[in-house]
XYZ file of C-alpha atoms in Angstrom:
585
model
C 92.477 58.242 -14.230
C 95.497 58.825 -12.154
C 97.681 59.458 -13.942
C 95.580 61.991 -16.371
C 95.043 63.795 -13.264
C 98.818 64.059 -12.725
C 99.823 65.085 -15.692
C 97.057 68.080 -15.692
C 98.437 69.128 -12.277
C 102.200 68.757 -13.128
C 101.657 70.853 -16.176
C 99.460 73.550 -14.598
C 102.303 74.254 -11.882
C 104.872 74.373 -14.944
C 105.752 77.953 -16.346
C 103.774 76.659 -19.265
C 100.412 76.346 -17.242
C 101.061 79.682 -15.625
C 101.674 81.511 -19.124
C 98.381 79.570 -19.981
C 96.616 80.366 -16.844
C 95.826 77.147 -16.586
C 93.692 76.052 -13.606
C 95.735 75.233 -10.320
C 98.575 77.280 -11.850
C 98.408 79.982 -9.635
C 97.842 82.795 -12.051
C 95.591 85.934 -10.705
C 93.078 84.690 -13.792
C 93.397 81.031 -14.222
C 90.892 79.592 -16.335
C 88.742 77.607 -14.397
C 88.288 73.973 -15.658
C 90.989 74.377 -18.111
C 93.443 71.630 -18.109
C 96.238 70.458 -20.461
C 95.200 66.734 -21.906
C 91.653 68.473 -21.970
C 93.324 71.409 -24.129
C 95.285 69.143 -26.361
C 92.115 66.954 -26.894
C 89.560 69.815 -27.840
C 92.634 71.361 -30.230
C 92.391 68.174 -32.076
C 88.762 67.999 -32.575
C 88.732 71.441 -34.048
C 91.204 70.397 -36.142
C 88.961 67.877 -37.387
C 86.351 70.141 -38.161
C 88.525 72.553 -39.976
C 90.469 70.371 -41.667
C 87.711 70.559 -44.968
C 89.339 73.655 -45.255
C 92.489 72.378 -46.902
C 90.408 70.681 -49.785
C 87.675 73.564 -50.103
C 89.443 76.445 -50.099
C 92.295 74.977 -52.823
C 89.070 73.927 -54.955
C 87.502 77.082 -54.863
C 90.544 79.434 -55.338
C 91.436 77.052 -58.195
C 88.430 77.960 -59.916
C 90.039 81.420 -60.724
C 93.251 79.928 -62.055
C 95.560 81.801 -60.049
C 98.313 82.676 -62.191
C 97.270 80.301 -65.099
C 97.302 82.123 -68.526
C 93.999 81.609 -71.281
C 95.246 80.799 -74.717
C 91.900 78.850 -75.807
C 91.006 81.454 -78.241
C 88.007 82.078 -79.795
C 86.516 78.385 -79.539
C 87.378 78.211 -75.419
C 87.614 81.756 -74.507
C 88.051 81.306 -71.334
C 89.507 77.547 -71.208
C 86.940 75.401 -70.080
C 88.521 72.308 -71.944
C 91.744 73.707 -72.613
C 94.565 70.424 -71.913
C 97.369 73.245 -70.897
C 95.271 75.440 -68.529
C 93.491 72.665 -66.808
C 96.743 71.390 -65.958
C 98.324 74.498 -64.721
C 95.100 75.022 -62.626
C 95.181 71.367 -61.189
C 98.969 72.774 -60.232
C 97.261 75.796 -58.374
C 95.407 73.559 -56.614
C 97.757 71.337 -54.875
C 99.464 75.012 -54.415
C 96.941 76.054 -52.457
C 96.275 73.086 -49.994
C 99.963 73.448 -48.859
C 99.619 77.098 -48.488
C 95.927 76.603 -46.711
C 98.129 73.904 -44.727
C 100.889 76.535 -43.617
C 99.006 79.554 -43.016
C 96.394 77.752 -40.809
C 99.047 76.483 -38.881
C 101.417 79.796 -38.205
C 98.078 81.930 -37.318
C 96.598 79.452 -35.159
C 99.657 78.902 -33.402
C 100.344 82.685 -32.796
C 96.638 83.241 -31.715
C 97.147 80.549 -29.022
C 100.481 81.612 -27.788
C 99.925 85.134 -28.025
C 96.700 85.655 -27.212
C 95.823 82.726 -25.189
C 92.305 82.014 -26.748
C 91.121 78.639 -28.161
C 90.347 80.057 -31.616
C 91.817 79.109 -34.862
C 92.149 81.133 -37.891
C 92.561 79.764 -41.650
C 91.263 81.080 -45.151
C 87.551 82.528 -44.496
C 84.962 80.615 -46.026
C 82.668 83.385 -47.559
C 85.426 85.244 -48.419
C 87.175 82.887 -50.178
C 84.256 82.715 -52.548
C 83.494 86.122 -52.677
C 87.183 86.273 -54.009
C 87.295 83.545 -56.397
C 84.141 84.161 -57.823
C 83.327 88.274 -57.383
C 86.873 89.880 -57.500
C 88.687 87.579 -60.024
C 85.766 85.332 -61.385
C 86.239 81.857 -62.927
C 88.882 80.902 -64.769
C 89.960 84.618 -64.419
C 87.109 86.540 -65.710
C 86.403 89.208 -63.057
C 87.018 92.516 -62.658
C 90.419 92.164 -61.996
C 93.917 89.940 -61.821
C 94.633 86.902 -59.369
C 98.132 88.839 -58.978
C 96.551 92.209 -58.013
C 93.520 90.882 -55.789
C 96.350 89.403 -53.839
C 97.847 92.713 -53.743
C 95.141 94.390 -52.251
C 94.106 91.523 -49.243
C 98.104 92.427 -48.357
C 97.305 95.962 -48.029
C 94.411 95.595 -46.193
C 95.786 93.031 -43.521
C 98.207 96.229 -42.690
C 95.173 98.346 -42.436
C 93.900 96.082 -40.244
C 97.329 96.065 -38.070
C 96.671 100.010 -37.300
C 93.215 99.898 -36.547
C 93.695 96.697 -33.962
C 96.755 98.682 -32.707
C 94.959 101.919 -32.103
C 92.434 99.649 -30.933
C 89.677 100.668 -33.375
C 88.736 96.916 -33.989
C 87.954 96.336 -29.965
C 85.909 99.341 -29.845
C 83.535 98.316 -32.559
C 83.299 95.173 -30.608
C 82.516 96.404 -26.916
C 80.027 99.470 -29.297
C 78.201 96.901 -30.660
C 74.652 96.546 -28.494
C 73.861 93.775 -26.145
C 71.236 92.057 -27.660
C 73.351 92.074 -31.316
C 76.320 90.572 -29.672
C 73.824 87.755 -28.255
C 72.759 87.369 -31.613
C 75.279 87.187 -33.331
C 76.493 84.261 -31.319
C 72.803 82.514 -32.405
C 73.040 83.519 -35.494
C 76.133 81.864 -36.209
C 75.132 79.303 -34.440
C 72.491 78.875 -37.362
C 74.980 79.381 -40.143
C 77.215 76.480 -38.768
C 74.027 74.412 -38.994
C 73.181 75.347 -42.224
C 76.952 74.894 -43.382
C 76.276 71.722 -42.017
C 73.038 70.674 -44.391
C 74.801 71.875 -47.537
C 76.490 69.103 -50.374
C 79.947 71.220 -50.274
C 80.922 71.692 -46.634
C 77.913 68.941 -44.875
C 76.161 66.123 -44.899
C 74.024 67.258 -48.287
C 70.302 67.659 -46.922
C 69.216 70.667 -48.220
C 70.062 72.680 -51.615
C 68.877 75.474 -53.333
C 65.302 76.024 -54.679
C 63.746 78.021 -57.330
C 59.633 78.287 -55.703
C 61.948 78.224 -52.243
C 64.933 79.816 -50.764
C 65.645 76.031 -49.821
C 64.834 72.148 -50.719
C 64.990 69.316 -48.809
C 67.638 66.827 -51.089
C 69.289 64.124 -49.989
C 70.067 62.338 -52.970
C 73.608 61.372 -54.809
C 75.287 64.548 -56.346
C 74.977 62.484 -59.250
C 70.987 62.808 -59.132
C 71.301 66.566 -58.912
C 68.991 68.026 -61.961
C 72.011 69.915 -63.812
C 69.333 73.283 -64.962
C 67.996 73.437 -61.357
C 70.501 71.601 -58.661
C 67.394 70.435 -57.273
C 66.855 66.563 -56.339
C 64.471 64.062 -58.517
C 61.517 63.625 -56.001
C 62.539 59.620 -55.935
C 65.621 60.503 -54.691
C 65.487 62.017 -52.287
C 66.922 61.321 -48.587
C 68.325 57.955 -50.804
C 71.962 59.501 -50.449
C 73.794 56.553 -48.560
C 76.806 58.826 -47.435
C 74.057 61.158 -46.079
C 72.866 58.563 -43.509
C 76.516 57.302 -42.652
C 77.029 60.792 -41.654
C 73.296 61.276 -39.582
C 74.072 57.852 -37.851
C 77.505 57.872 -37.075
C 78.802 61.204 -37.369
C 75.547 62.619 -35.757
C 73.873 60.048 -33.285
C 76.739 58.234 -32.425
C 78.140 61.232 -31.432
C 75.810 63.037 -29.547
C 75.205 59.638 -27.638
C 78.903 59.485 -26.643
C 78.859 62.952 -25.212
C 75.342 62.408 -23.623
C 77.899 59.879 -21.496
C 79.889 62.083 -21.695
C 83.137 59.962 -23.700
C 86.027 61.940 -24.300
C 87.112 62.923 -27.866
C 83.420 61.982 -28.668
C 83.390 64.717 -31.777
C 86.543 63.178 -33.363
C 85.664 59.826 -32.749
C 82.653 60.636 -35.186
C 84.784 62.280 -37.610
C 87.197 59.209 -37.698
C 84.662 56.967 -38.086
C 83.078 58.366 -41.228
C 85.950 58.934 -42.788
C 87.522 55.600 -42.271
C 84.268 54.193 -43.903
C 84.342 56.430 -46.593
C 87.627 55.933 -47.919
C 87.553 52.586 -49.577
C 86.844 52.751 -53.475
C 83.918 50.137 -54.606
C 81.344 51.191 -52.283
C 77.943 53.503 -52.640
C 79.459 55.804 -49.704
C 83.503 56.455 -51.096
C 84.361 59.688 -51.498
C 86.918 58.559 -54.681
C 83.984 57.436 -56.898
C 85.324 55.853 -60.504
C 85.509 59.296 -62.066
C 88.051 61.519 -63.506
C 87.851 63.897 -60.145
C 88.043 60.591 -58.155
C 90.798 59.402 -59.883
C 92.638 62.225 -58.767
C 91.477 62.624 -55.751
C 92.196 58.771 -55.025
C 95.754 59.182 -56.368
C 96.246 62.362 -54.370
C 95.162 60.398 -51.261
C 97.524 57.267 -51.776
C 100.247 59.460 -51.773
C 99.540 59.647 -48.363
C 103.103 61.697 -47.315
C 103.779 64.374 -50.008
C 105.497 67.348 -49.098
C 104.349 69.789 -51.837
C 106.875 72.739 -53.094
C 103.999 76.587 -54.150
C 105.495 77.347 -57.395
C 102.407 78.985 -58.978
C 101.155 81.067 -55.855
C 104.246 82.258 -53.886
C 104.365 85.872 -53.720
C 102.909 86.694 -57.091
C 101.426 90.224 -55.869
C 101.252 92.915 -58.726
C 102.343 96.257 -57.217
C 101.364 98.570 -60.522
C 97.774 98.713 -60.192
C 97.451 101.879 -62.214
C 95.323 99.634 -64.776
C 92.731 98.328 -62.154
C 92.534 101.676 -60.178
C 88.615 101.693 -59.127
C 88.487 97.898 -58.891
C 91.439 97.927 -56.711
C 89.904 100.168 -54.158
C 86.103 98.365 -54.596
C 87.990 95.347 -53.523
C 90.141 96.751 -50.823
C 87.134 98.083 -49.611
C 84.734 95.187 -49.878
C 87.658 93.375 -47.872
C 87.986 95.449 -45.068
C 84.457 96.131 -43.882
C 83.369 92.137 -44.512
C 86.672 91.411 -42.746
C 85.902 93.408 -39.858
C 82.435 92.376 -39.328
C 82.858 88.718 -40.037
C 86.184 88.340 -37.584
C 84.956 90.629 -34.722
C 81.577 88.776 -34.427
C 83.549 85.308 -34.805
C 85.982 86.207 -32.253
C 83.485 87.604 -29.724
C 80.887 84.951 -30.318
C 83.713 81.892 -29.955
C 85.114 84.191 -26.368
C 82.033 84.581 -24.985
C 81.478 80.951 -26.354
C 84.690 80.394 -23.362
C 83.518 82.223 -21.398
C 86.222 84.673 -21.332
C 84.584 87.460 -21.622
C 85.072 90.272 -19.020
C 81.578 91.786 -17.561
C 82.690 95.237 -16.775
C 84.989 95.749 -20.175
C 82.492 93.757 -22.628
C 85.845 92.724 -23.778
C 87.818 89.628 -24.054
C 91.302 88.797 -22.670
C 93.914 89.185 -25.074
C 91.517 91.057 -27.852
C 94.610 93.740 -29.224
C 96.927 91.057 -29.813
C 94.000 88.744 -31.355
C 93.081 91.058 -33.525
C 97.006 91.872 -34.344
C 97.412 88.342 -35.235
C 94.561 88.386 -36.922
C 95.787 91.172 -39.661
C 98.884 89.934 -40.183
C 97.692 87.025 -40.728
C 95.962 88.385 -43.760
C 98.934 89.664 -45.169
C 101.427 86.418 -44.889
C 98.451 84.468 -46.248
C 98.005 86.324 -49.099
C 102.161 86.441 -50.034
C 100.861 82.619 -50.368
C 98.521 83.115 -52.591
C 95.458 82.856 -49.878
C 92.053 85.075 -49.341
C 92.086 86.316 -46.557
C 92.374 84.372 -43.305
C 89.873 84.922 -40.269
C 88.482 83.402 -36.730
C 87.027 79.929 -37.472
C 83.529 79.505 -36.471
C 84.512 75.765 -36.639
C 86.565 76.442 -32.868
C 83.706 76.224 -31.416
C 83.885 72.127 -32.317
C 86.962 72.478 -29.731
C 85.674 74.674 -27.264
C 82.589 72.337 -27.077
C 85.335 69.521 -26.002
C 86.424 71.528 -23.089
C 89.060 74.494 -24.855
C 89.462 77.588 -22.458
C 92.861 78.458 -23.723
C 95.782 79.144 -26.114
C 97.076 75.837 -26.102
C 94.085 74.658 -27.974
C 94.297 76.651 -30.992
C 98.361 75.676 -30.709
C 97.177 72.245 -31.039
C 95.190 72.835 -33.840
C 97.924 74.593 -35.387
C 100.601 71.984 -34.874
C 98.135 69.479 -37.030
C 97.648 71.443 -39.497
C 101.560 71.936 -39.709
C 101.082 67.822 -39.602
C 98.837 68.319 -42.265
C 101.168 70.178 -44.923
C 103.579 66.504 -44.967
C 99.420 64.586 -44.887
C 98.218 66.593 -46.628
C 96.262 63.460 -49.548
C 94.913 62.458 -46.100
C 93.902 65.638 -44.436
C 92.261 66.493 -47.560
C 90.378 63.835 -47.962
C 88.131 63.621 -45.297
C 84.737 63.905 -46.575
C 82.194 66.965 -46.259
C 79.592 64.490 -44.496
C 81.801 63.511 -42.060
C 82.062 67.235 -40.766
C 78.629 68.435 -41.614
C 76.858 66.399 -38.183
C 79.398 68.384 -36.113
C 78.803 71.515 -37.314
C 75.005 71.067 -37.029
C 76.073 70.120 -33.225
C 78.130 72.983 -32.495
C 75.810 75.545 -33.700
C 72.795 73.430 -31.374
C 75.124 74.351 -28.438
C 75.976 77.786 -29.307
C 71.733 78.214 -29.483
C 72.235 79.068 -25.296
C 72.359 82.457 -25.847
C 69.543 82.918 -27.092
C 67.492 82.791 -23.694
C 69.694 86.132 -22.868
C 68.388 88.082 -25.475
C 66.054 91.281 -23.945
C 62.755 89.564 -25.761
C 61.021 92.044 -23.417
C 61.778 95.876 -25.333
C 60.713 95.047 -28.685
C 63.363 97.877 -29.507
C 66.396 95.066 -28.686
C 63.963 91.885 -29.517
C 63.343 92.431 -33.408
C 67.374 93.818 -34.204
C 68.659 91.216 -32.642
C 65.891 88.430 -34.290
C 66.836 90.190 -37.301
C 70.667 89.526 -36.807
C 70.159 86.054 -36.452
C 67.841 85.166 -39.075
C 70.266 87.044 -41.546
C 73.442 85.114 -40.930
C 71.674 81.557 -41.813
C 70.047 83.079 -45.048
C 72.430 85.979 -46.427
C 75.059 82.997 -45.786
C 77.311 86.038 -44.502
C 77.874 87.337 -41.042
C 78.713 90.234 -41.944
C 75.586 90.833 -43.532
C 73.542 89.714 -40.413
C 75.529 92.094 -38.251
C 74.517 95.257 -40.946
C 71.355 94.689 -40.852
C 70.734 94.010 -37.583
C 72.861 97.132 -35.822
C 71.370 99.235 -39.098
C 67.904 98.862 -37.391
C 68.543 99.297 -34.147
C 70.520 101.958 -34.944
C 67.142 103.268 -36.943
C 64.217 102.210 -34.218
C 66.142 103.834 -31.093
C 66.875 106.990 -32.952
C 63.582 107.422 -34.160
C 62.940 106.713 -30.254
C 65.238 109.221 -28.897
C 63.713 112.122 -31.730
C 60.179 111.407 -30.770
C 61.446 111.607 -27.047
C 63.281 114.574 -26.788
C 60.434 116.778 -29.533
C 57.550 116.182 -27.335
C 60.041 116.942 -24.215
C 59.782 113.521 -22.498
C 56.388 112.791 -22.259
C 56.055 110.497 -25.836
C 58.227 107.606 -24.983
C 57.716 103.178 -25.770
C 55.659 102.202 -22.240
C 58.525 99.640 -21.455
C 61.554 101.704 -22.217
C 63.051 101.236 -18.560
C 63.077 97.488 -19.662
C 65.963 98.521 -22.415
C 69.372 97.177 -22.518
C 71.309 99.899 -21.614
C 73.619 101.282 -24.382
C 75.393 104.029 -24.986
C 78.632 104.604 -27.464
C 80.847 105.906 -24.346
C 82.534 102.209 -23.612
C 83.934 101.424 -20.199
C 88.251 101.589 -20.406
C 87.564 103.957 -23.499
C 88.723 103.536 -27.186
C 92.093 103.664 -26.478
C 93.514 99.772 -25.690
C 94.983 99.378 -22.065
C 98.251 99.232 -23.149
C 98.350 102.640 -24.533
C 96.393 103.813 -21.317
C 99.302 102.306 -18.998
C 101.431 103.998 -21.274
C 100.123 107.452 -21.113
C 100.172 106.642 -17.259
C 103.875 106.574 -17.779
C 104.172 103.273 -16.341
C 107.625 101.368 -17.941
C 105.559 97.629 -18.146
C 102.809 99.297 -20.228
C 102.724 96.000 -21.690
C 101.930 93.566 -18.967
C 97.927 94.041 -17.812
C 96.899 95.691 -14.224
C 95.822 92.676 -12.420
C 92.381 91.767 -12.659
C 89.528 93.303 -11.249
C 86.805 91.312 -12.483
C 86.469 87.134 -12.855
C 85.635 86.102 -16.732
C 81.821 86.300 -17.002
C 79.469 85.404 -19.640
C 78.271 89.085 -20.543
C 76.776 92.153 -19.538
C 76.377 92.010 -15.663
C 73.464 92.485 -13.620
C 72.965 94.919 -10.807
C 74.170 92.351 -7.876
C 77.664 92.285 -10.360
C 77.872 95.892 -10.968
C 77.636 96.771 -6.775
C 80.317 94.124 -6.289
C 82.275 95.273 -8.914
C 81.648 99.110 -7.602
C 82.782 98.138 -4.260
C 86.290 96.271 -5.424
C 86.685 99.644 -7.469
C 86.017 101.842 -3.982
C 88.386 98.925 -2.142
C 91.120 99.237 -4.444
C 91.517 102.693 -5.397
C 93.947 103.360 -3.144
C 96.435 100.574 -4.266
C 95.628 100.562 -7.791
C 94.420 104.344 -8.950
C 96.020 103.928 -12.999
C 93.657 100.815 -13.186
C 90.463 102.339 -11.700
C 90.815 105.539 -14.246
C 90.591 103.548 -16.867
C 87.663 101.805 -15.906
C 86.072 104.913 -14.412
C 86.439 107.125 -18.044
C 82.651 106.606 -18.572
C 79.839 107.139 -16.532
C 78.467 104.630 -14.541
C 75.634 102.084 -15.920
C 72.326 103.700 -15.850
């Protein structure tokens, strides 16, 4: 249309589009095929399959009872029917969506106007668990307080701060080997799909075995065998809300993008959620129950603006009586945090396509990462685990997101969302699970640039993306998968160098290069520019490269050689830094 078309153009030529780098704005790296209704759009439909979050995350956290104190005594020791506690805890819970709500909307904005990427950030599912359920256990019976847990995901968001500063963080990125960093965008690929078969966060077609890892299921979560969680064999795939979510969150939509329809992904969402909503009817998601009933009542309130009076800055600074378990969970937080939001944010900019060929970095990565940690530490002064990259952005970059003003999007509805919040929350799990299953199908591409040839990069990085899907952790997938290629190439490089050269693999030319020397160094380019003495240290040289899928190839590295021979002359600060490691080998 017309008038689409001006509106993109208008926009692009606008300060806005230039700060943006929109394409047609003019900027030395504009975004190519970025444009602002298509940005707006594809911030929307990553709201929609984030927006779970806001009732997942409260009912999880819940489950420790946040601030809530036990007086069932001996009887209910730790207040399973207890009128008072339930209560308070049902108070922690609406708590929690507004402060889900709030912080997914401040970090998400700040990630897309300070960093310019189309990734959101809320409460990290995973962590959010491994909170509720490791660190302060149900109903409060874990190692130790809601109050001091809190206290330590504030300390290590500053952490965090430093080491994305000094830029530790975007080292470990660019360090991490090819083929991993392929992976890892497959293997998360996989865990979205998986997320999308489970009862809690999908459509509810597979569930947990006992003879196997996993069980096909299908049935009503009132069928569910309560010993085993498996299904009855009669019931299964018999789950009406399972095949409203196959048909028209799943078919539907993949048909309307196959014709390529605009806002096809929340068009799917909308759809299954408008069905869903009326009580009376084998697919509602307020069944006549006592969690329906509040649920249902929660959701005709429709505009609520909710006031945190149970989770607002309740951190416990005296931690003399939780010493070890302090630091176990500090710890535990910061090396899962690390892992988990450096693959997510790599994956979901490569995902763009934004990332830079020579660097193996991303535009924007120190402030990300900044953003990122503090982040971590506002969320938790509301009571949140801590917040992270959402896998889930990759539902908007699939709808055409290349920058910033998609995640702003995202985080202007979920600012929406804190005055909706009955209705926000209330979107079913099966009305997001087709999408996720459809986001991680298109994030499969990368797996066709794995080296398959070396078995010494094949079987890491196979073992990196079978270990995301069934460790139901990233982190996990990226240990083990950069803990064996660590092992198999040093074993390699022993064997090599102890029979002086002539023991090596047949096909070891055929290896992704590697080497822990990263090109523009471990310092971040603004402290580079800085030690350069230039007085803008913080605006970046211009570019030297285009945005490129990955690692290039040897026709990329001569041109990129060549514009590095071309423009030393006019530009010698931004040649040293790329020149501080030897050249590809």
């Amino acid at each position: 249309m017309g008038w689409i078309h001006g509106i993109n153009v208008k926009v692009a030529k606008s300060p806005i589009g230039h700060w943006f780098q929109l394409d047609g704005s003019g900027h030395p790296k504009e975004r190519k095929g970025s444009y602002f209704l298509t940005e707006l759009r594809a911030g929307v439909a990553a709201f929609f399959a984030m927006a779970y979050i806001l009732a997942v995350n409260s009912s999880i956290v819940a489950d420790t009872g946040g601030t809530c104190v036990c007086n069932g005594g001996a009887d209910d020791p730790i207040c399973d029917v207890n009128e008072d506690y339930l209560l308070c805890a049902a108070e922690v819970k609406r708590d929690l969506v507004t402060a889900t709500a709030a912080i997914s909307a401040l970090s998400s904005f700040c990630m897309g106007l300070f960093a310019n990427l189309p990734v959101s950030l809320a409460p990290g599912m995973g962590l959010n668990a491994y909170f509720a359920y490791t660190v302060v256990g149900y109903h409060g019976t874990g190692t130790v307080p809601y109050s001091v847990a809190l206290t330590a995901i504030f300390v290590e968001g500053w952490v965090f701060f430093a080491l994305a500063l000094f830029g530790m963080r975007q080292w470990l990125a660019r360090a991490i080997p090819r083929s991993i960093k392929l992976a890892t965008s497959v293997g998360i690929g996989l865990f979205l799909t998986l997320i999308g078969f489970t009862y809690s966060e999908g459509i509810g077609l597979l569930t947990g075995a006992q003879s196997t890892p996993l069980e096909l299921a299908g049935c009503p979560s009132s069928a569910l065998d309560p010993d085993t969680g498996l299904c009855p064999d009669g019931s299964k795939m018999r789950n009406p809300t399972l095949w409203i979510g196959i048909f028209c969150g799943g078919v539907l939509t993949v048909l309307l993008m196959m014709y390529r329809v605009k806002g096809a992904i929340i068009a799917g969402i909308l759809l299954v959620s408008i069905i869903s909503w009326p009580r009376g009817t084998s697919v509602t998601y307020f069944p006549y129950t006592a969690v329906g009933d509040d649920a249902f009542d929660f959701f005709k309130q429709v505009v609520d603006l909710h006031k945190i009076t149970k989770t607002l800055t309740v951190q416990r600074w005296d931690i003399s009586e939780y010493g070890g378990q302090f630091g176990l969970a500090f710890i535990t937080f910061l090396y899962v945090d690390i892992l988990d939001c450096t693959g997510t944010l790599y994956s979901m900019a490569r995902f763009a396509n934004v990332i830079d060929p020579i660097t193996e970095d991303f535009e924007g990565s120190t402030t990300a990462y900044m953003v990122d940690a503090i982040s971590i530490s506002i969320g938790s002064l509301l009571g949140c685990p801590p917040v992270t990259a959402f896998i889930e952005s990759g539902a908007g970059i699939s709808e055409g997101g290349r920058t910033g003003l998609t995640s702003i999007t995202t985080g202007l509805c979920f600012f929406v969302s804190i005055f909706f919040a009955p209705i926000f929350a209330s979107i079913p799990p099966w009305a997001t699970g087709c999408v996720l299953v459809l986001v991680g199908s298109m994030m499969m591409q990368a797996v066709t640039e794995i080296n398959w040839r070396y078995i010494g990069d094949a079987v890491p990085a196979f073992v990196t993306i079978c270990a995301m899907p069934f460790t139901y952790s990233i982190a996990d997938g990226l240990i083990g998968g950069i803990c064996l290629y660590v092992t198999l190439n040093t074993f390699v490089w022993l064997i090599e160098k102890l029979s002086a050269g002539r023991i090596i693999p047949p096909n070891k030319a055929e290896k992704d290069h590697w080497s822990w020397r990263v090109r523009g160094g471990v310092l971040p380019p603004w402290m580079v520019r800085l030690s350069m003495g230039k007085r803008n240290f913080w605006r970046e040289a211009p570019p030297l490269t285009q945005p490129g899928s990955d690692i290039p190839g040897e026709e990329e590295m001569a041109k990129a050689k060549t514009n590095l021979k071309d423009t030393a002359r006019d530009r010698p600060e931004a040649v040293a830094r790329q020149s501080q490691e030897k050249p590809f080998e």
